[in-house]
XYZ file of C-alpha atoms in Angstrom:
703
model
C -24.670 -7.802 41.400
C -22.111 -8.140 38.584
C -18.781 -9.817 39.409
C -15.701 -7.603 39.918
C -13.983 -6.543 36.696
C -10.769 -8.320 37.693
C -12.456 -11.704 38.118
C -12.673 -13.956 35.023
C -14.509 -17.283 35.071
C -12.657 -19.954 33.075
C -12.424 -23.715 32.683
C -9.018 -25.441 32.851
C -8.412 -28.884 31.315
C -5.815 -31.570 31.987
C -5.697 -34.894 30.088
C -7.466 -37.690 31.928
C -9.002 -35.437 34.595
C -12.196 -33.483 35.081
C -11.936 -29.826 34.134
C -11.582 -27.272 36.923
C -13.972 -24.307 36.909
C -12.247 -21.406 38.629
C -12.620 -17.686 39.108
C -9.299 -16.247 37.994
C -8.304 -13.125 39.870
C -6.330 -11.067 37.375
C -4.598 -9.224 40.225
C -2.974 -12.408 41.504
C 0.354 -13.551 40.009
C -0.077 -16.155 37.279
C 2.370 -18.479 39.048
C 0.114 -18.504 42.114
C -2.933 -19.450 40.033
C -0.995 -22.252 38.275
C 0.176 -23.603 41.661
C -3.416 -23.704 42.873
C -4.560 -25.513 39.704
C -1.740 -28.082 40.048
C -2.700 -28.694 43.677
C -6.243 -29.442 42.530
C -4.924 -32.358 40.472
C -2.128 -33.262 42.945
C 0.600 -32.296 40.474
C 3.985 -31.345 41.937
C 6.471 -28.862 40.478
C 4.023 -26.160 39.426
C 6.945 -24.069 38.097
C 7.222 -26.631 35.279
C 3.697 -25.874 34.074
C 1.953 -23.054 32.216
C -1.500 -22.215 30.879
C -2.424 -22.265 27.184
C -5.605 -21.625 25.259
C -7.414 -24.869 24.467
C -8.754 -23.607 21.124
C -7.361 -21.747 18.106
C -3.595 -21.218 17.956
C -3.332 -22.493 21.580
C -0.877 -19.760 22.575
C 0.785 -19.682 25.969
C -0.653 -17.215 28.464
C 1.815 -14.762 30.002
C 1.508 -11.964 32.517
C 1.408 -9.562 29.557
C -1.267 -11.413 27.566
C -3.526 -12.563 30.395
C -5.671 -9.440 30.076
C -7.130 -10.862 26.849
C -8.797 -13.789 28.691
C -12.601 -13.495 28.589
C -15.343 -15.069 30.690
C -16.089 -18.621 29.552
C -12.656 -19.211 28.002
C -11.382 -22.788 28.051
C -7.717 -23.075 29.054
C -5.383 -26.022 29.226
C -2.639 -26.804 31.724
C 0.542 -27.658 29.795
C 4.250 -28.024 30.424
C 6.065 -24.685 30.485
C 7.574 -23.216 27.279
C 11.133 -23.770 28.512
C 10.435 -27.393 29.421
C 8.623 -28.018 26.113
C 11.499 -26.477 24.143
C 14.075 -28.600 25.966
C 12.130 -31.818 25.447
C 11.518 -31.148 21.742
C 15.146 -30.284 21.133
C 16.195 -33.583 22.700
C 13.640 -35.571 20.681
C 14.670 -33.856 17.419
C 18.254 -34.955 17.995
C 17.248 -38.536 18.834
C 18.044 -41.473 16.552
C 14.488 -42.764 16.244
C 12.910 -41.592 12.989
C 9.335 -41.855 14.297
C 10.156 -39.921 17.474
C 11.981 -37.257 15.471
C 9.048 -36.875 13.045
C 6.519 -36.445 15.873
C 8.800 -33.905 17.567
C 9.191 -31.863 14.366
C 5.442 -31.979 13.785
C 4.803 -30.593 17.286
C 7.598 -28.038 16.883
C 6.063 -26.708 13.641
C 2.840 -26.082 15.561
C 4.420 -24.525 18.685
C 6.876 -22.275 16.806
C 4.129 -19.768 16.009
C 3.958 -18.975 19.759
C 6.381 -16.102 20.562
C 6.864 -17.277 24.170
C 7.866 -20.778 23.101
C 9.928 -19.443 20.177
C 12.025 -17.293 22.507
C 12.858 -20.284 24.719
C 13.646 -22.577 21.772
C 15.866 -19.998 20.078
C 17.740 -19.344 23.337
C 18.648 -23.047 23.367
C 20.299 -22.699 19.918
C 17.320 -24.444 18.359
C 17.532 -22.607 15.022
C 21.106 -23.794 14.522
C 19.962 -27.369 15.115
C 17.221 -27.069 12.458
C 19.622 -25.439 9.993
C 22.074 -28.313 10.370
C 19.290 -30.833 9.755
C 18.488 -29.074 6.473
C 22.156 -28.718 5.463
C 22.768 -32.431 6.040
C 20.443 -33.253 3.127
C 19.284 -36.429 4.873
C 15.695 -35.304 5.549
C 12.947 -35.794 2.972
C 9.172 -35.724 2.691
C 7.133 -34.895 5.789
C 10.161 -34.623 8.058
C 11.776 -31.958 5.854
C 8.471 -30.093 5.391
C 7.925 -29.803 9.171
C 11.567 -28.763 9.663
C 11.218 -25.935 7.133
C 7.860 -24.872 8.604
C 9.318 -24.629 12.115
C 12.400 -22.786 10.834
C 10.316 -20.185 8.982
C 7.945 -19.644 11.919
C 10.846 -19.169 14.347
C 12.690 -16.725 12.080
C 9.559 -14.694 11.439
C 9.433 -13.612 15.099
C 12.413 -11.357 14.370
C 14.325 -12.557 17.441
C 17.498 -13.400 15.491
C 18.950 -11.886 12.316
C 18.661 -13.553 8.918
C 22.292 -12.577 8.272
C 23.360 -15.547 10.410
C 22.171 -17.984 7.716
C 25.012 -19.958 6.112
C 25.710 -20.233 2.388
C 25.301 -24.020 2.492
C 21.799 -23.588 3.934
C 20.894 -21.166 1.119
C 22.215 -23.565 -1.519
C 20.192 -26.419 -0.024
C 16.941 -24.381 0.023
C 17.575 -23.072 -3.506
C 18.131 -26.652 -4.610
C 14.618 -27.597 -3.515
C 13.216 -24.729 -5.630
C 15.246 -25.747 -8.680
C 14.377 -29.463 -8.491
C 11.811 -30.438 -11.138
C 9.932 -32.985 -8.986
C 9.930 -31.710 -5.405
C 7.123 -32.163 -2.870
C 4.621 -29.256 -2.984
C 4.837 -28.527 0.759
C 8.655 -28.409 0.627
C 8.603 -26.154 -2.467
C 6.118 -23.768 -0.864
C 8.155 -23.384 2.339
C 11.419 -23.060 0.418
C 10.019 -20.215 -1.682
C 8.762 -18.476 1.475
C 12.164 -18.832 3.206
C 14.013 -17.401 0.193
C 11.565 -14.484 0.020
C 12.180 -13.668 3.697
C 15.954 -13.880 3.186
C 15.839 -11.411 0.291
C 13.511 -8.974 2.031
C 15.287 -8.991 5.395
C 18.963 -8.926 4.397
C 20.789 -7.027 1.667
C 23.760 -9.381 1.802
C 21.526 -12.453 1.508
C 19.876 -10.964 -1.599
C 23.156 -11.300 -3.516
C 23.606 -14.892 -2.341
C 20.052 -15.884 -3.258
C 20.286 -14.086 -6.624
C 23.324 -16.239 -7.462
C 21.346 -19.427 -6.814
C 17.893 -18.505 -8.195
C 16.972 -16.731 -11.422
C 13.657 -15.164 -12.361
C 13.548 -17.510 -15.350
C 13.585 -20.532 -13.028
C 10.788 -19.010 -10.932
C 8.621 -18.332 -13.983
C 8.481 -22.091 -14.472
C 6.607 -22.356 -11.170
C 3.889 -20.046 -12.544
C 2.870 -22.761 -14.991
C 1.689 -25.195 -12.298
C -1.941 -25.617 -11.259
C -1.322 -24.943 -7.546
C -2.200 -21.288 -6.859
C -0.299 -21.324 -3.536
C 2.926 -22.186 -5.370
C 2.184 -19.534 -7.989
C 1.632 -16.938 -5.237
C 4.889 -17.753 -3.444
C 6.788 -17.718 -6.744
C 5.455 -14.245 -7.629
C 6.239 -13.044 -4.094
C 9.863 -14.148 -4.514
C 10.052 -12.526 -7.961
C 8.775 -9.286 -6.396
C 11.315 -9.513 -3.564
C 14.209 -10.025 -6.012
C 12.843 -7.162 -8.120
C 12.725 -4.822 -5.100
C 16.269 -5.555 -3.954
C 17.929 -5.684 -7.379
C 20.153 -2.810 -8.562
C 18.323 -0.514 -10.976
C 20.268 -1.759 -14.008
C 19.146 -5.350 -13.308
C 15.451 -4.717 -12.649
C 13.634 -6.451 -15.455
C 10.712 -8.886 -15.357
C 9.193 -10.667 -18.335
C 6.556 -12.860 -16.742
C 3.472 -11.386 -18.433
C 2.734 -14.308 -20.716
C 2.892 -17.151 -18.142
C 1.078 -14.957 -15.609
C -1.739 -14.192 -18.015
C -1.990 -17.743 -19.363
C -1.671 -19.761 -16.165
C -2.790 -17.385 -13.397
C -5.110 -14.613 -14.574
C -6.943 -16.685 -17.200
C -6.944 -19.818 -15.044
C -10.157 -21.564 -14.079
C -9.799 -20.739 -10.360
C -10.723 -17.393 -8.775
C -7.789 -15.189 -7.760
C -7.307 -15.269 -3.974
C -6.508 -12.136 -1.969
C -2.794 -12.882 -1.470
C -2.323 -13.675 -5.156
C -4.160 -10.449 -6.089
C -1.825 -8.486 -3.801
C 1.292 -10.032 -5.326
C -0.001 -9.265 -8.846
C -0.635 -5.675 -7.743
C 2.901 -5.417 -6.336
C 4.388 -6.807 -9.559
C 2.299 -4.342 -11.581
C 3.549 -1.404 -9.474
C 7.179 -2.523 -9.653
C 6.930 -3.004 -13.418
C 5.509 0.488 -13.944
C 8.169 1.929 -11.652
C 10.748 0.907 -14.263
C 9.393 3.917 -16.179
C 10.292 6.358 -13.416
C 13.850 7.021 -14.585
C 12.714 8.061 -18.083
C 9.779 9.964 -16.613
C 12.166 12.080 -14.516
C 14.820 12.517 -17.241
C 14.823 15.872 -19.014
C 15.708 16.074 -22.673
C 19.062 17.661 -23.438
C 18.460 20.012 -26.394
C 22.153 19.694 -27.299
C 22.117 15.873 -27.417
C 22.144 14.928 -31.089
C 20.930 11.347 -30.449
C 17.858 12.655 -28.640
C 17.190 15.270 -31.321
C 17.408 12.514 -33.949
C 14.307 10.933 -32.377
C 12.345 14.105 -33.084
C 13.723 14.119 -36.651
C 12.505 10.519 -36.970
C 9.001 11.519 -35.842
C 8.985 14.220 -38.497
C 10.330 11.871 -41.188
C 7.721 9.154 -40.527
C 4.865 11.659 -40.441
C 5.738 13.449 -43.663
C 7.010 10.501 -45.711
C 10.699 11.378 -45.697
C 10.401 14.435 -47.915
C 13.764 15.558 -49.199
C 15.252 18.416 -47.279
C 15.495 21.598 -49.304
C 18.910 23.003 -49.945
C 19.909 25.983 -47.895
C 19.922 26.375 -44.125
C 17.208 29.036 -43.989
C 14.777 27.047 -46.174
C 15.425 23.912 -44.108
C 14.740 25.749 -40.824
C 11.520 27.228 -42.215
C 10.366 23.821 -43.396
C 11.218 22.159 -40.076
C 9.387 24.874 -38.154
C 6.290 24.342 -40.288
C 6.437 20.560 -39.812
C 6.939 20.822 -36.052
C 3.904 23.090 -35.876
C 1.886 20.456 -37.780
C 3.184 17.798 -35.364
C 1.637 19.827 -32.546
C 4.737 20.839 -30.593
C 4.484 23.968 -28.453
C 7.983 25.124 -29.402
C 7.998 25.078 -33.218
C 11.607 26.188 -33.558
C 13.169 23.794 -31.044
C 10.670 21.075 -30.034
C 13.306 19.492 -27.763
C 12.329 22.179 -25.228
C 8.881 20.546 -24.929
C 10.507 17.563 -23.170
C 12.450 19.449 -20.499
C 9.674 19.342 -17.911
C 9.478 16.335 -15.562
C 7.286 14.450 -15.349
C 6.828 13.181 -18.069
C 10.299 13.989 -19.434
C 11.712 11.585 -22.006
C 8.979 9.015 -21.336
C 6.603 11.069 -23.505
C 9.067 10.988 -26.398
C 9.490 7.225 -25.953
C 5.719 6.776 -26.214
C 5.489 8.933 -29.338
C 8.313 7.033 -31.049
C 6.683 3.671 -30.183
C 3.389 4.836 -31.728
C 5.162 6.135 -34.829
C 7.139 2.916 -35.424
C 4.792 0.151 -34.235
C 1.449 1.738 -35.197
C 2.703 3.850 -38.089
C -0.619 4.093 -39.944
C -2.395 5.330 -36.804
C 0.362 7.862 -36.129
C 0.331 9.260 -39.671
C -3.475 9.403 -39.726
C -3.631 11.382 -36.449
C -0.954 13.865 -37.556
C -2.244 14.429 -41.098
C -5.895 14.506 -40.047
C -5.226 17.335 -37.614
C -2.870 19.226 -39.905
C -5.638 19.392 -42.497
C -8.129 21.023 -40.115
C -8.437 24.727 -39.662
C -5.972 25.981 -37.060
C -8.425 26.619 -34.268
C -9.804 23.039 -34.344
C -6.604 21.051 -34.796
C -5.675 18.643 -32.026
C -1.955 19.264 -31.311
C -0.444 15.756 -31.332
C 2.839 16.655 -29.601
C 1.287 18.645 -26.780
C -1.456 16.026 -26.315
C 1.019 13.133 -26.191
C 3.150 14.878 -23.559
C 0.183 15.803 -21.363
C -1.405 12.369 -21.819
C 1.816 10.656 -20.699
C 1.870 12.820 -17.573
C -1.781 11.938 -16.902
C -1.235 8.189 -17.310
C 1.721 8.355 -14.896
C -0.554 10.012 -12.332
C -3.428 7.547 -12.848
C -1.151 4.495 -12.556
C 0.980 6.126 -9.816
C 4.291 5.549 -11.565
C 7.140 5.903 -9.088
C 5.105 5.216 -5.953
C 5.876 2.241 -3.737
C 3.369 -0.618 -3.337
C 0.693 -0.173 -0.699
C 0.528 -2.973 1.859
C -2.760 -4.869 1.600
C -3.798 -3.352 -1.739
C -5.148 -5.773 -4.384
C -5.850 -3.285 -7.190
C -4.193 -4.920 -10.179
C -5.347 -4.625 -13.804
C -5.393 -7.943 -15.734
C -4.852 -6.280 -19.112
C -1.348 -5.112 -18.171
C -0.256 -8.759 -18.009
C -1.370 -9.542 -21.566
C 1.437 -7.773 -23.473
C 5.193 -7.360 -23.044
C 4.848 -3.659 -23.973
C 1.580 -3.070 -22.113
C 2.460 0.506 -21.094
C 3.195 1.625 -24.645
C 0.110 -0.146 -26.026
C -2.008 1.504 -23.330
C -0.675 4.896 -24.418
C -1.495 4.125 -28.070
C -5.101 3.292 -27.159
C -5.452 6.446 -25.068
C -3.953 8.841 -27.632
C -6.528 7.620 -30.160
C -9.231 8.155 -27.527
C -7.986 11.711 -26.963
C -8.100 12.500 -30.676
C -11.629 11.058 -30.937
C -12.889 12.981 -27.876
C -11.367 16.212 -29.228
C -13.452 15.824 -32.394
C -16.623 14.928 -30.447
C -16.232 18.057 -28.302
C -15.484 20.207 -31.384
C -12.679 21.575 -29.255
C -10.337 24.466 -29.944
C -6.937 25.254 -28.448
C -8.665 27.103 -25.588
C -10.516 23.889 -24.667
C -7.329 21.830 -24.198
C -7.647 21.437 -20.423
C -11.366 20.625 -20.663
C -10.645 17.849 -23.164
C -7.927 16.420 -20.909
C -10.349 16.354 -17.969
C -12.907 14.429 -20.008
C -10.232 11.990 -21.239
C -9.023 11.414 -17.662
C -12.586 10.589 -16.640
C -13.025 8.237 -19.607
C -9.811 6.370 -18.758
C -10.425 6.104 -15.003
C -13.998 4.904 -15.518
C -12.827 2.290 -18.036
C -10.022 1.077 -15.752
C -12.499 0.728 -12.898
C -14.350 -1.880 -15.002
C -11.174 -4.067 -14.922
C -10.984 -4.975 -18.628
C -9.134 -8.256 -19.070
C -7.375 -7.217 -22.280
C -6.476 -4.144 -24.320
C -9.237 -5.033 -26.786
C -11.749 -5.024 -23.943
C -10.394 -1.644 -22.863
C -11.087 -0.291 -26.363
C -14.674 -1.585 -26.160
C -15.195 0.031 -22.752
C -13.835 3.347 -24.038
C -16.098 3.219 -27.096
C -19.069 3.093 -24.737
C -17.717 6.078 -22.760
C -17.884 8.701 -25.479
C -18.308 12.395 -24.687
C -22.122 12.213 -24.745
C -22.089 9.325 -22.256
C -19.711 11.204 -19.931
C -22.095 14.196 -19.962
C -25.017 11.885 -19.190
C -23.165 10.231 -16.303
C -22.139 13.587 -14.869
C -25.701 14.886 -15.024
C -27.040 11.715 -13.415
C -24.525 11.903 -10.577
C -25.268 15.579 -9.967
C -28.983 14.887 -9.777
C -28.428 12.202 -7.147
C -26.514 14.529 -4.821
C -28.127 16.757 -2.201
C -28.458 20.370 -3.317
C -26.395 22.337 -0.826
C -25.162 24.995 -3.235
C -27.891 27.624 -2.897
C -26.780 30.982 -1.380
C -28.778 30.587 1.898
C -27.191 27.182 2.464
C -23.703 28.517 1.713
C -24.164 31.351 4.242
C -25.524 28.945 6.837
C -22.525 26.690 6.298
C -20.082 29.566 6.804
C -21.747 30.478 10.106
C -21.707 26.918 11.437
C -18.176 25.991 10.378
C -16.146 27.795 13.122
C -18.066 26.243 16.009
C -17.932 22.779 14.439
C -14.173 23.136 13.892
C -13.720 24.090 17.545
C -15.761 21.039 18.536
C -13.470 18.802 16.457
C -10.372 20.332 18.078
C -11.736 19.594 21.538
C -12.597 16.044 20.507
C -9.042 15.529 19.218
C -7.504 16.783 22.460
C -9.832 14.601 24.529
C -8.724 11.560 22.514
C -5.076 12.435 23.123
C -5.827 12.503 26.845
C -7.263 8.982 26.576
C -4.110 7.881 24.751
C -3.373 5.310 22.041
C -1.294 2.187 21.616
C 1.311 2.102 18.835
C 3.263 -0.808 17.381
C 7.015 -0.744 17.104
C 8.290 -1.371 13.591
C 9.835 -4.811 13.408
C 9.798 -7.941 11.285
C 7.395 -7.701 8.360
C 5.332 -10.716 9.450
C 5.072 -10.051 13.171
C 5.292 -6.867 15.229
C 4.795 -7.915 18.815
C 6.177 -4.903 20.716
C 3.980 -1.973 21.685
C 4.205 1.416 23.341
C 1.550 3.794 24.660
C 1.298 7.580 24.581
C -1.230 9.942 26.142
C -1.593 13.633 26.930
C -1.925 14.842 30.506
C -5.334 16.148 31.507
C -3.995 19.716 31.768
C -2.596 19.440 28.213
C 0.944 20.256 29.381
C 2.811 16.937 29.169
C 2.984 13.938 26.797
C 3.464 10.692 28.761
C 4.722 7.550 27.000
C 6.304 4.168 27.706
C 6.886 0.649 26.371
C 4.423 -2.230 26.769
C 4.899 -5.947 26.200
C 1.344 -6.491 24.971
C -1.455 -4.466 23.439
C -3.408 -2.968 26.386
C -7.109 -3.302 27.045
C -8.374 0.236 27.673
C -6.420 3.173 29.064
C -2.933 2.862 30.526
C -2.402 4.764 33.836
C 0.110 7.600 33.844
C 2.101 5.745 36.523
C 3.004 2.971 34.028
C 4.341 5.453 31.451
C 7.894 6.190 32.535
C 8.842 8.871 29.982
C 7.411 12.300 29.319
C 7.829 15.384 27.118
C 6.669 18.885 28.195
C 4.444 20.350 25.484
C 6.386 23.607 25.836
C 9.492 21.776 24.525
C 7.781 20.593 21.323
C 9.136 22.454 18.286
C 7.107 20.916 15.476
C 5.239 17.902 14.106
C 6.395 16.319 10.832
C 4.771 13.590 8.742
C 5.559 11.007 6.046
C 8.976 11.155 4.398
C 10.040 14.038 6.659
C 9.993 11.737 9.703
C 13.440 10.667 10.953
C 12.379 7.015 11.311
C 11.175 6.946 7.693
C 14.450 8.370 6.390
C 16.325 5.614 8.208
C 14.169 2.804 6.837
C 15.056 0.818 3.747
C 13.123 1.360 0.514
C 11.193 -1.821 1.231
C 9.865 -0.572 4.545
C 8.931 2.771 3.047
C 5.797 1.363 1.494
C 2.998 3.763 0.846
C 0.860 2.629 3.776
C 3.610 3.068 6.386
C 4.564 6.483 4.992
C 0.949 7.642 5.157
C 0.704 6.624 8.831
C 4.071 7.972 10.051
C 4.547 11.174 12.072
C 7.123 12.514 14.527
C 7.244 15.027 17.359
C 10.421 17.146 17.300
C 11.353 18.638 20.662
C 14.265 20.253 22.483
C 17.102 19.476 22.604
C 17.094 17.962 19.069
C 15.133 14.875 20.135
C 12.300 13.076 18.363
C 9.390 10.844 19.326
C 8.468 8.674 16.337
C 5.024 7.219 15.640
C 3.437 4.853 13.125
C -0.327 5.008 13.648
C -2.326 1.746 13.530
C -4.738 3.220 10.979
C -5.672 6.420 9.143
C -8.209 7.404 11.800
C -5.657 7.336 14.647
C -3.130 9.128 12.419
C -5.533 12.020 11.817
C -6.600 12.118 15.481
C -2.992 12.472 16.654
C -1.667 14.822 13.981
C -4.733 17.075 14.304
C -4.579 16.954 18.107
C -0.869 17.797 18.194
C -1.417 20.688 15.770
C -4.270 21.979 17.933
C -2.008 21.597 20.975
C 0.629 23.769 19.286
C -1.979 26.317 18.189
C -1.698 25.472 14.521
C -4.363 24.890 11.883
C -5.575 21.320 11.436
C -5.774 19.999 7.896
C -6.125 16.231 7.748
C -8.549 14.421 5.469
C -10.364 13.179 8.542
C -10.852 16.722 9.842
C -12.379 17.789 6.548
C -14.520 14.670 6.465
C -15.656 15.242 10.064
C -16.334 18.865 9.279
C -18.443 18.104 6.219
C -20.397 15.408 8.051
C -21.076 17.490 11.167
C -21.923 20.613 9.178
C -24.347 18.661 6.991
C -26.045 17.173 10.059
C -26.221 20.547 11.826
C -27.521 22.276 8.699
C -30.274 19.717 8.253
C -31.354 20.204 11.866
C -31.292 23.982 11.625
C -33.015 24.094 8.269
C -35.947 22.297 9.863
C -36.310 25.333 12.171
C -35.927 28.046 9.552
C -38.751 30.570 9.558
C -39.995 33.195 7.110
C -38.065 31.842 4.116
C -39.026 33.864 1.057
C -39.168 31.621 -1.997
C -39.906 33.396 -5.303
C -42.524 31.853 -7.561
C -40.146 31.855 -10.510
C -36.346 31.748 -10.548
C -35.061 35.333 -10.400
C -32.429 36.563 -12.859
C -28.841 35.860 -11.817
C -27.681 38.911 -9.819
C -24.195 40.380 -10.014
C -23.570 39.994 -6.291
C -24.608 36.915 -4.280
C -25.795 39.120 -1.418
C -28.677 40.469 -3.518
C -30.705 37.269 -3.034
C -33.892 38.034 -1.107
C -34.136 35.580 1.806
C -34.606 35.752 5.561
C -34.386 33.022 8.172
C -33.802 32.533 11.863
C -31.072 30.403 13.518
C -32.265 28.348 16.472
């Protein structure tokens, strides 16, 4: 007979004694179990003791976390968090250097435990550590352990970073600026400065006065990848918080030389920081991308005149206004603008706005021979086969902005950086120059006409995305990849991929799919509602490194009430309705909103509005003008809840997961039913294509 679910068999250790093997009743108070364990070893004052895990992080066990204990776990009896915090604080303030070092070493280890951290912080422990740093009398190991403990304690989000003093910031910045500082101290100092910048707007200005990006770039030239990673992370943090007119990074050369082309493989955290830097660098283009051209702005119109002058070798303007207008109109038509009379109108749509004109001017000035060749080559073709340079450059710029997601915030956990963008100070413009030559080449290979413009752009998009997926390490490598992806190769790849897919496009299959879809969709709706009745645990948004608070929400079994309430720990299994103190009648729900429309996303800073959080956020709006705000733990739970709430309100579901579920279930059901089809009439030869799909001759039975 299996043991009761509430009984967990564990071993408990105590130094110098034999371990106790007990059956822990999870229904009994933890204090009662600790008293019994202390009695087994004849230890008095059980209230001064607590249980910790013997392995791993060795966290303290609380009433909230005890549900995570499994059969066979080894625990350790230890002094309570409050007692440990008091003792360590006393030892840290002692005069003995050895005693102080051992205390700081133990504190650095215990500070990761939220239970201990709360007790230590309540005893003004952070202020004590800050004063030790400000005194400037600690060096080497002692300082490294002090900084480690400080960072761990602050990362729990219990106290605000705004409490940090200016003298503390100056001291930490001094460690970063010193040429010969211990690696462990430098690493922790960089991490502390990053957290200051990210968690406090006022501290950003103080840190920015003490640390410059130029000083941080020097740390990219070391051989220690951990230091390089922390330096890039701080550069990214300063970049994020800086005013728009001060956002500028020029770290491509040291990054490419010392990081990307280094002998060591790029670790995941470094790859993420490179991705973030890449995104932030491209986002500098957003302002120009969203700026419309002012047709009445003479300075902007002069750029178009310059494009014309470079292309046609500065021909002298004819005398007379009418002759000049006629000549300009002819030239602008040869340059491929849509509006021949006033090409400034071509740049009034955003995106790509003025960014397209910037790209064209860069090509014309920096790669003048290429620019002139493209323009003159196309102007010499017959009209129907000319590749309109102006229109192509504008549409290509828009496409590149979409492919590289210009203007979007970094996605937490994403490592998708492209090494080649760190090889050149003007990588964006050079990338455009490579791609506009590709477009011109593909246009010729397709023997395209003006009517084929969109088809050519689709092929070019595929060529670029396939080449980027190969992660070329330089722009020259990108050119080689694109040479191998000519139009013939794209056709071959498309054909190969089509042949490898299941053929579900025949008319009988399409009709079968249409019949099955409604019942499958109803099945998905019921599954979503059932999951809402089981409920889900959600994290509360907090400090970026740790989010320890939870809450739970579930739908009543009669689908009439949403029950929710706060939890101290992530639950194991369902949470009973009795423990959820708050509720919302479904009849009071007005709507469900997602992403940027959520109230809690509008209130968040730009930093917190990263792509991942936005994609997982949704809110329930209910009477009277109240909201219940969610951030799902993953995309699956997000789709479950948004679909379920829409089904609850009688609205159409439309998440990616619903469509994915639908396709999967329909495919499975179709395969099963197709096995039972009877009397299928298959012609010996393919019949001519009929005018109406219904004229196919086929019969089958549904089981």
